[in-house]
Amino acid sequence: MTKAELPQVRIVPLRMLKPETTERLLNTLAGIAGIRRMMIHGPGLPATVPYGPARGSPNPHSDRRAIHVGDAEIALAIQVGEVILEVEDSSVIEEIRSHCDDFFTEFPYQLQEGRFMKTAPTLVDYAKFGPDADTTLIGLADPRSGEDPVVIRRGQ
């Protein structure tokens, strides 16, 4: 179980982010020491049309592609609408705010503090990772996805 007292912040840009912008933002945030977990959230971009007369046909979308964050490659299957972070302590939040102020110059954003990630294992976490799961993965499992979360390790 993660420590319930760890602060969490949510970065909510006014617009959905393109893959190039998402990649630059995540690489900027990955360079900040003190961020424990990071999650991106937004509407899905399915590979095939899920309903309607074109159901089952390919869904070509220019935003559905791979991005590189740190040394990891992430298959981006969503339009990024918010970035949720769990940090070691409150002093990191001001550094994140400073980086975001420098990054979001074309359009505004909001930085919200609160509880946005699960801190206790759920049934989905148990089913996906087992009883001895890594505590940094708690709350990051998508029950409908066949993929595991991407872990970006910072160089020691």
Short mmCIF file of N, CA and C in Angstrom, two decimals:
data_model
loop_
_atom_site.label_atom_id
_atom_site.label_comp_id
_atom_site.label_asym_id
_atom_site.label_seq_id
_atom_site.Cartn_x
_atom_site.Cartn_y
_atom_site.Cartn_z
N MET A 1 0.84 -1.17 0.00
CA MET A 1 0.00 0.00 0.00
C MET A 1 0.89 1.23 0.00
N THR A 2 0.49 2.28 -0.76
CA THR A 2 1.28 3.50 -0.77
C THR A 2 0.93 4.34 0.44
N LYS A 3 1.77 5.29 0.73
CA LYS A 3 1.52 6.17 1.86
C LYS A 3 0.39 7.13 1.50
N ALA A 4 -0.66 7.16 2.29
CA ALA A 4 -1.83 7.97 2.01
C ALA A 4 -1.55 9.45 2.14
N GLU A 5 -0.47 9.82 2.82
CA GLU A 5 -0.20 11.23 3.03
C GLU A 5 0.62 11.87 1.90
N LEU A 6 0.98 11.11 0.88
CA LEU A 6 1.74 11.68 -0.23
C LEU A 6 0.84 12.60 -1.06
N PRO A 7 1.31 13.82 -1.33
CA PRO A 7 0.49 14.76 -2.11
C PRO A 7 0.35 14.32 -3.56
N GLN A 8 -0.77 14.67 -4.14
CA GLN A 8 -1.02 14.40 -5.55
C GLN A 8 -1.48 15.69 -6.22
N VAL A 9 -1.09 15.86 -7.47
CA VAL A 9 -1.49 17.04 -8.25
C VAL A 9 -1.98 16.58 -9.61
N ARG A 10 -2.84 17.40 -10.19
CA ARG A 10 -3.37 17.13 -11.52
C ARG A 10 -3.14 18.35 -12.38
N ILE A 11 -2.51 18.14 -13.53
CA ILE A 11 -2.29 19.20 -14.50
C ILE A 11 -3.38 19.07 -15.56
N VAL A 12 -4.21 20.10 -15.69
CA VAL A 12 -5.33 20.07 -16.63
C VAL A 12 -5.17 21.21 -17.62
N PRO A 13 -4.67 20.93 -18.83
CA PRO A 13 -4.58 21.98 -19.85
C PRO A 13 -5.96 22.33 -20.39
N LEU A 14 -6.10 23.53 -20.93
CA LEU A 14 -7.37 23.97 -21.50
C LEU A 14 -7.76 23.12 -22.71
N ARG A 15 -6.77 22.60 -23.42
CA ARG A 15 -7.00 21.82 -24.63
C ARG A 15 -6.45 20.41 -24.46
N MET A 16 -6.93 19.51 -25.32
CA MET A 16 -6.33 18.18 -25.40
C MET A 16 -4.94 18.35 -26.00
N LEU A 17 -4.00 17.54 -25.54
CA LEU A 17 -2.62 17.66 -26.01
C LEU A 17 -2.35 16.73 -27.18
N LYS A 18 -1.63 17.22 -28.18
CA LYS A 18 -1.17 16.40 -29.30
C LYS A 18 -0.04 15.50 -28.80
N PRO A 19 0.27 14.42 -29.50
CA PRO A 19 1.34 13.54 -29.06
C PRO A 19 2.70 14.23 -28.89
N GLU A 20 3.03 15.15 -29.79
CA GLU A 20 4.32 15.85 -29.70
C GLU A 20 4.37 16.69 -28.43
N THR A 21 3.28 17.39 -28.12
CA THR A 21 3.21 18.22 -26.92
C THR A 21 3.24 17.35 -25.67
N THR A 22 2.53 16.25 -25.71
CA THR A 22 2.52 15.31 -24.58
C THR A 22 3.93 14.78 -24.32
N GLU A 23 4.62 14.42 -25.37
CA GLU A 23 5.98 13.88 -25.23
C GLU A 23 6.91 14.92 -24.59
N ARG A 24 6.83 16.18 -25.05
CA ARG A 24 7.67 17.23 -24.47
C ARG A 24 7.33 17.47 -23.01
N LEU A 25 6.02 17.51 -22.67
CA LEU A 25 5.60 17.74 -21.28
C LEU A 25 6.06 16.60 -20.36
N LEU A 26 5.83 15.37 -20.78
CA LEU A 26 6.21 14.22 -19.94
C LEU A 26 7.72 14.13 -19.76
N ASN A 27 8.49 14.46 -20.78
CA ASN A 27 9.95 14.46 -20.63
C ASN A 27 10.39 15.58 -19.69
N THR A 28 9.70 16.71 -19.72
CA THR A 28 10.01 17.80 -18.79
C THR A 28 9.72 17.35 -17.36
N LEU A 29 8.56 16.72 -17.15
CA LEU A 29 8.17 16.26 -15.82
C LEU A 29 9.04 15.10 -15.34
N ALA A 30 9.47 14.23 -16.25
CA ALA A 30 10.30 13.09 -15.86
C ALA A 30 11.66 13.53 -15.32
N GLY A 31 12.08 14.73 -15.67
CA GLY A 31 13.35 15.25 -15.18
C GLY A 31 13.28 15.83 -13.78
N ILE A 32 12.10 15.94 -13.21
CA ILE A 32 11.93 16.52 -11.87
C ILE A 32 12.08 15.42 -10.83
N ALA A 33 13.02 15.62 -9.92
CA ALA A 33 13.21 14.66 -8.83
C ALA A 33 12.07 14.82 -7.82
N GLY A 34 11.58 13.73 -7.28
CA GLY A 34 10.53 13.79 -6.27
C GLY A 34 9.16 13.37 -6.78
N ILE A 35 9.04 13.07 -8.07
CA ILE A 35 7.77 12.57 -8.61
C ILE A 35 7.82 11.05 -8.51
N ARG A 36 6.86 10.46 -7.77
CA ARG A 36 6.82 9.01 -7.58
C ARG A 36 6.09 8.30 -8.71
N ARG A 37 4.90 8.81 -9.04
CA ARG A 37 4.07 8.15 -10.05
C ARG A 37 3.47 9.22 -10.95
N MET A 38 3.26 8.83 -12.21
CA MET A 38 2.69 9.74 -13.20
C MET A 38 1.67 8.96 -14.02
N MET A 39 0.52 9.57 -14.27
CA MET A 39 -0.52 8.91 -15.05
C MET A 39 -1.11 9.92 -16.02
N ILE A 40 -1.31 9.51 -17.27
CA ILE A 40 -1.98 10.38 -18.23
C ILE A 40 -3.41 9.88 -18.40
N HIS A 41 -4.32 10.80 -18.65
CA HIS A 41 -5.74 10.45 -18.69
C HIS A 41 -6.42 11.24 -19.80
N GLY A 42 -7.37 10.62 -20.48
CA GLY A 42 -8.13 11.29 -21.51
C GLY A 42 -8.98 10.29 -22.28
N PRO A 43 -9.74 10.79 -23.26
CA PRO A 43 -10.59 9.89 -24.04
C PRO A 43 -9.76 8.96 -24.93
N GLY A 44 -10.26 7.74 -25.10
CA GLY A 44 -9.54 6.74 -25.88
C GLY A 44 -9.60 6.97 -27.37
N LEU A 45 -8.60 6.44 -28.06
CA LEU A 45 -8.54 6.43 -29.52
C LEU A 45 -8.48 4.97 -29.95
N PRO A 46 -9.63 4.31 -30.10
CA PRO A 46 -9.64 2.89 -30.41
C PRO A 46 -9.04 2.60 -31.79
N ALA A 47 -8.43 1.43 -31.93
CA ALA A 47 -7.82 1.03 -33.20
C ALA A 47 -8.88 0.70 -34.25
N THR A 48 -10.04 0.22 -33.79
CA THR A 48 -11.15 -0.06 -34.71
C THR A 48 -12.38 0.72 -34.24
N VAL A 49 -13.26 1.01 -35.16
CA VAL A 49 -14.48 1.74 -34.84
C VAL A 49 -15.35 0.86 -33.93
N PRO A 50 -15.69 1.34 -32.71
CA PRO A 50 -16.40 0.48 -31.75
C PRO A 50 -17.90 0.34 -31.99
N TYR A 51 -18.52 1.27 -32.70
CA TYR A 51 -19.97 1.20 -32.89
C TYR A 51 -20.35 1.97 -34.15
N GLY A 52 -21.61 1.82 -34.57
CA GLY A 52 -22.11 2.51 -35.75
C GLY A 52 -21.99 1.66 -37.00
N PRO A 53 -22.31 2.25 -38.15
CA PRO A 53 -22.30 1.48 -39.39
C PRO A 53 -20.90 0.99 -39.80
N ALA A 54 -19.85 1.66 -39.35
CA ALA A 54 -18.48 1.26 -39.70
C ALA A 54 -17.85 0.37 -38.64
N ARG A 55 -18.66 -0.18 -37.76
CA ARG A 55 -18.15 -1.00 -36.65
C ARG A 55 -17.19 -2.09 -37.13
N GLY A 56 -16.02 -2.14 -36.46
CA GLY A 56 -15.02 -3.15 -36.78
C GLY A 56 -14.01 -2.73 -37.83
N SER A 57 -14.28 -1.66 -38.55
CA SER A 57 -13.31 -1.21 -39.56
C SER A 57 -12.19 -0.42 -38.89
N PRO A 58 -11.04 -0.31 -39.52
CA PRO A 58 -9.92 0.42 -38.92
C PRO A 58 -10.27 1.89 -38.65
N ASN A 59 -9.71 2.40 -37.58
CA ASN A 59 -9.95 3.79 -37.18
C ASN A 59 -8.63 4.56 -37.27
N PRO A 60 -8.28 5.04 -38.46
CA PRO A 60 -7.01 5.74 -38.59
C PRO A 60 -7.09 7.10 -37.89
N HIS A 61 -6.17 7.35 -37.00
CA HIS A 61 -6.14 8.62 -36.27
C HIS A 61 -4.68 9.03 -36.11
N SER A 62 -4.37 10.25 -36.47
CA SER A 62 -2.97 10.70 -36.45
C SER A 62 -2.40 10.80 -35.04
N ASP A 63 -3.26 10.90 -34.02
CA ASP A 63 -2.78 11.02 -32.64
C ASP A 63 -2.50 9.67 -31.99
N ARG A 64 -2.83 8.58 -32.65
CA ARG A 64 -2.59 7.24 -32.10
C ARG A 64 -1.22 6.77 -32.59
N ARG A 65 -0.20 7.05 -31.79
CA ARG A 65 1.17 6.67 -32.17
C ARG A 65 2.02 6.51 -30.92
N ALA A 66 3.26 6.13 -31.11
CA ALA A 66 4.18 5.92 -29.98
C ALA A 66 4.93 7.21 -29.67
N ILE A 67 5.13 7.45 -28.38
CA ILE A 67 5.95 8.58 -27.95
C ILE A 67 7.08 8.03 -27.08
N HIS A 68 8.14 8.81 -26.94
CA HIS A 68 9.29 8.41 -26.14
C HIS A 68 9.40 9.30 -24.91
N VAL A 69 9.34 8.71 -23.74
CA VAL A 69 9.49 9.43 -22.47
C VAL A 69 10.65 8.79 -21.74
N GLY A 70 11.69 9.57 -21.53
CA GLY A 70 12.91 9.02 -20.93
C GLY A 70 13.47 7.97 -21.86
N ASP A 71 13.67 6.77 -21.35
CA ASP A 71 14.16 5.68 -22.19
C ASP A 71 13.06 4.69 -22.57
N ALA A 72 11.81 5.02 -22.27
CA ALA A 72 10.68 4.13 -22.55
C ALA A 72 9.88 4.62 -23.76
N GLU A 73 9.33 3.66 -24.48
CA GLU A 73 8.43 3.98 -25.58
C GLU A 73 7.01 3.66 -25.13
N ILE A 74 6.11 4.62 -25.31
CA ILE A 74 4.73 4.47 -24.86
C ILE A 74 3.81 4.54 -26.08
N ALA A 75 2.98 3.51 -26.25
CA ALA A 75 1.98 3.52 -27.31
C ALA A 75 0.82 4.37 -26.84
N LEU A 76 0.69 5.55 -27.40
CA LEU A 76 -0.33 6.50 -26.96
C LEU A 76 -1.66 6.14 -27.62
N ALA A 77 -2.60 5.65 -26.84
CA ALA A 77 -3.90 5.23 -27.35
C ALA A 77 -5.02 6.14 -26.83
N ILE A 78 -4.64 7.32 -26.32
CA ILE A 78 -5.62 8.28 -25.82
C ILE A 78 -5.24 9.68 -26.29
N GLN A 79 -6.20 10.60 -26.21
CA GLN A 79 -5.90 12.01 -26.34
C GLN A 79 -5.69 12.51 -24.92
N VAL A 80 -4.52 13.06 -24.65
CA VAL A 80 -4.19 13.43 -23.27
C VAL A 80 -4.94 14.69 -22.88
N GLY A 81 -5.74 14.57 -21.82
CA GLY A 81 -6.51 15.68 -21.30
C GLY A 81 -6.05 16.13 -19.94
N GLU A 82 -5.34 15.26 -19.23
CA GLU A 82 -4.79 15.63 -17.93
C GLU A 82 -3.64 14.70 -17.57
N VAL A 83 -2.73 15.22 -16.75
CA VAL A 83 -1.59 14.46 -16.25
C VAL A 83 -1.70 14.47 -14.73
N ILE A 84 -1.71 13.30 -14.13
CA ILE A 84 -1.85 13.18 -12.68
C ILE A 84 -0.52 12.70 -12.11
N LEU A 85 -0.06 13.36 -11.05
CA LEU A 85 1.24 13.07 -10.45
C LEU A 85 1.10 12.82 -8.96
N GLU A 86 1.88 11.88 -8.45
CA GLU A 86 2.02 11.69 -7.02
C GLU A 86 3.46 12.05 -6.68
N VAL A 87 3.64 12.94 -5.71
CA VAL A 87 4.97 13.46 -5.40
C VAL A 87 5.39 13.08 -3.99
N GLU A 88 6.70 13.16 -3.74
CA GLU A 88 7.26 12.79 -2.44
C GLU A 88 6.82 13.75 -1.33
N ASP A 89 6.87 15.06 -1.61
CA ASP A 89 6.45 16.05 -0.61
C ASP A 89 5.97 17.32 -1.32
N SER A 90 5.41 18.24 -0.55
CA SER A 90 4.79 19.44 -1.11
C SER A 90 5.77 20.39 -1.78
N SER A 91 7.05 20.30 -1.44
CA SER A 91 8.02 21.21 -2.06
C SER A 91 8.18 20.94 -3.55
N VAL A 92 7.90 19.73 -4.00
CA VAL A 92 8.01 19.38 -5.42
C VAL A 92 6.92 20.06 -6.23
N ILE A 93 5.78 20.34 -5.61
CA ILE A 93 4.65 20.93 -6.32
C ILE A 93 5.02 22.29 -6.90
N GLU A 94 5.76 23.10 -6.16
CA GLU A 94 6.15 24.41 -6.67
C GLU A 94 7.10 24.29 -7.86
N GLU A 95 7.96 23.28 -7.84
CA GLU A 95 8.85 23.05 -8.99
C GLU A 95 8.03 22.62 -10.21
N ILE A 96 7.02 21.78 -10.00
CA ILE A 96 6.14 21.37 -11.09
C ILE A 96 5.39 22.58 -11.63
N ARG A 97 4.89 23.44 -10.74
CA ARG A 97 4.18 24.65 -11.16
C ARG A 97 5.09 25.54 -12.01
N SER A 98 6.34 25.68 -11.59
CA SER A 98 7.30 26.50 -12.32
C SER A 98 7.55 25.94 -13.73
N HIS A 99 7.73 24.62 -13.83
CA HIS A 99 7.94 23.99 -15.14
C HIS A 99 6.70 24.15 -16.02
N CYS A 100 5.52 24.01 -15.44
CA CYS A 100 4.28 24.15 -16.21
C CYS A 100 4.06 25.59 -16.66
N ASP A 101 4.41 26.56 -15.82
CA ASP A 101 4.29 27.96 -16.22
C ASP A 101 5.17 28.25 -17.43
N ASP A 102 6.36 27.65 -17.47
CA ASP A 102 7.25 27.83 -18.62
C ASP A 102 6.77 27.05 -19.84
N PHE A 103 6.13 25.91 -19.61
CA PHE A 103 5.70 25.04 -20.71
C PHE A 103 4.42 25.54 -21.39
N PHE A 104 3.42 25.89 -20.60
CA PHE A 104 2.12 26.28 -21.14
C PHE A 104 2.09 27.78 -21.40
N THR A 105 2.64 28.19 -22.51
CA THR A 105 2.65 29.62 -22.88
C THR A 105 1.60 29.93 -23.94
N GLU A 106 1.20 28.93 -24.73
CA GLU A 106 0.23 29.14 -25.81
C GLU A 106 -1.22 29.12 -25.33
N PHE A 107 -1.49 28.36 -24.27
CA PHE A 107 -2.84 28.24 -23.73
C PHE A 107 -2.73 27.97 -22.23
N PRO A 108 -3.79 28.29 -21.47
CA PRO A 108 -3.72 28.14 -20.01
C PRO A 108 -3.87 26.69 -19.55
N TYR A 109 -3.56 26.49 -18.30
CA TYR A 109 -3.69 25.20 -17.64
C TYR A 109 -4.08 25.44 -16.19
N GLN A 110 -4.51 24.39 -15.51
CA GLN A 110 -4.78 24.44 -14.08
C GLN A 110 -3.93 23.39 -13.39
N LEU A 111 -3.42 23.73 -12.22
CA LEU A 111 -2.69 22.78 -11.39
C LEU A 111 -3.52 22.61 -10.13
N GLN A 112 -4.08 21.42 -9.94
CA GLN A 112 -4.97 21.16 -8.82
C GLN A 112 -4.31 20.18 -7.86
N GLU A 113 -4.48 20.43 -6.57
CA GLU A 113 -3.98 19.52 -5.55
C GLU A 113 -5.15 18.76 -4.95
N GLY A 114 -4.95 17.47 -4.66
CA GLY A 114 -6.02 16.66 -4.08
C GLY A 114 -5.66 15.18 -4.16
N ARG A 115 -6.70 14.31 -4.19
CA ARG A 115 -6.52 12.86 -4.32
C ARG A 115 -7.08 12.45 -5.67
N PHE A 116 -6.20 12.00 -6.56
CA PHE A 116 -6.62 11.66 -7.92
C PHE A 116 -6.27 10.22 -8.30
N MET A 117 -5.38 9.58 -7.54
CA MET A 117 -5.00 8.19 -7.78
C MET A 117 -5.41 7.36 -6.57
N LYS A 118 -5.68 6.11 -6.82
CA LYS A 118 -5.99 5.20 -5.71
C LYS A 118 -4.71 4.94 -4.92
N THR A 119 -4.86 4.82 -3.61
CA THR A 119 -3.70 4.57 -2.76
C THR A 119 -3.75 3.18 -2.11
N ALA A 120 -4.87 2.50 -2.23
CA ALA A 120 -5.02 1.14 -1.71
C ALA A 120 -5.32 0.20 -2.88
N PRO A 121 -4.82 -1.03 -2.84
CA PRO A 121 -5.07 -1.96 -3.94
C PRO A 121 -6.57 -2.25 -4.12
N THR A 122 -7.00 -2.28 -5.37
CA THR A 122 -8.38 -2.61 -5.69
C THR A 122 -8.44 -4.04 -6.21
N LEU A 123 -9.62 -4.50 -6.50
CA LEU A 123 -9.79 -5.84 -7.06
C LEU A 123 -9.09 -5.96 -8.41
N VAL A 124 -9.15 -4.89 -9.21
CA VAL A 124 -8.48 -4.88 -10.51
C VAL A 124 -6.97 -5.02 -10.33
N ASP A 125 -6.41 -4.30 -9.36
CA ASP A 125 -4.97 -4.39 -9.09
C ASP A 125 -4.60 -5.81 -8.68
N TYR A 126 -5.41 -6.41 -7.82
CA TYR A 126 -5.15 -7.78 -7.36
C TYR A 126 -5.21 -8.76 -8.54
N ALA A 127 -6.23 -8.61 -9.40
CA ALA A 127 -6.38 -9.52 -10.52
C ALA A 127 -5.26 -9.34 -11.55
N LYS A 128 -4.81 -8.11 -11.74
CA LYS A 128 -3.81 -7.84 -12.76
C LYS A 128 -2.38 -8.11 -12.28
N PHE A 129 -2.07 -7.77 -11.03
CA PHE A 129 -0.70 -7.85 -10.54
C PHE A 129 -0.47 -8.87 -9.44
N GLY A 130 -1.53 -9.39 -8.82
CA GLY A 130 -1.38 -10.38 -7.76
C GLY A 130 -1.26 -9.74 -6.38
N PRO A 131 -1.16 -10.57 -5.33
CA PRO A 131 -1.16 -10.05 -3.96
C PRO A 131 0.14 -9.34 -3.57
N ASP A 132 1.23 -9.64 -4.23
CA ASP A 132 2.52 -9.04 -3.89
C ASP A 132 2.94 -8.02 -4.94
N ALA A 133 2.00 -7.18 -5.38
CA ALA A 133 2.25 -6.21 -6.44
C ALA A 133 3.15 -5.08 -5.96
N ASP A 134 3.86 -4.51 -6.90
CA ASP A 134 4.68 -3.33 -6.64
C ASP A 134 3.75 -2.19 -6.24
N THR A 135 4.02 -1.54 -5.12
CA THR A 135 3.12 -0.49 -4.61
C THR A 135 3.06 0.73 -5.51
N THR A 136 4.06 0.93 -6.36
CA THR A 136 4.01 2.08 -7.27
C THR A 136 3.04 1.86 -8.42
N LEU A 137 2.55 0.64 -8.61
CA LEU A 137 1.61 0.34 -9.69
C LEU A 137 0.16 0.36 -9.24
N ILE A 138 -0.09 0.54 -7.96
CA ILE A 138 -1.46 0.51 -7.43
C ILE A 138 -2.28 1.65 -8.03
N GLY A 139 -3.44 1.30 -8.56
CA GLY A 139 -4.34 2.29 -9.13
C GLY A 139 -4.04 2.68 -10.55
N LEU A 140 -3.01 2.09 -11.16
CA LEU A 140 -2.64 2.46 -12.52
C LEU A 140 -3.10 1.44 -13.56
N ALA A 141 -3.78 0.38 -13.14
CA ALA A 141 -4.21 -0.67 -14.06
C ALA A 141 -5.52 -0.30 -14.72
N ASP A 142 -5.58 -0.49 -16.03
CA ASP A 142 -6.82 -0.30 -16.77
C ASP A 142 -7.43 -1.69 -16.95
N PRO A 143 -8.60 -1.95 -16.37
CA PRO A 143 -9.16 -3.31 -16.44
C PRO A 143 -9.50 -3.76 -17.85
N ARG A 144 -9.73 -2.84 -18.77
CA ARG A 144 -10.09 -3.21 -20.14
C ARG A 144 -8.89 -3.33 -21.05
N SER A 145 -7.73 -2.94 -20.58
CA SER A 145 -6.54 -2.97 -21.41
C SER A 145 -5.78 -4.27 -21.20
N GLY A 146 -5.19 -4.76 -22.25
CA GLY A 146 -4.37 -5.96 -22.14
C GLY A 146 -2.92 -5.61 -21.86
N GLU A 147 -2.63 -4.33 -21.71
CA GLU A 147 -1.25 -3.88 -21.51
C GLU A 147 -1.01 -3.52 -20.05
N ASP A 148 0.23 -3.68 -19.63
CA ASP A 148 0.64 -3.25 -18.30
C ASP A 148 1.07 -1.79 -18.34
N PRO A 149 1.07 -1.10 -17.19
CA PRO A 149 1.56 0.27 -17.16
C PRO A 149 3.04 0.33 -17.54
N VAL A 150 3.44 1.44 -18.13
CA VAL A 150 4.84 1.65 -18.50
C VAL A 150 5.56 2.24 -17.30
N VAL A 151 6.67 1.64 -16.92
CA VAL A 151 7.46 2.11 -15.80
C VAL A 151 8.70 2.79 -16.34
N ILE A 152 8.88 4.05 -15.97
CA ILE A 152 10.05 4.81 -16.39
C ILE A 152 10.94 4.95 -15.16
N ARG A 153 12.09 4.33 -15.22
CA ARG A 153 13.03 4.38 -14.09
C ARG A 153 14.02 5.50 -14.32
N ARG A 154 14.21 6.29 -13.30
CA ARG A 154 15.19 7.37 -13.36
C ARG A 154 16.56 6.78 -13.08
N GLY A 155 17.57 7.26 -13.79
CA GLY A 155 18.94 6.76 -13.59
C GLY A 155 19.41 7.01 -12.18
N GLN A 156 20.03 6.04 -11.56
CA GLN A 156 20.48 6.16 -10.17
C GLN A 156 21.82 6.82 -10.10
#
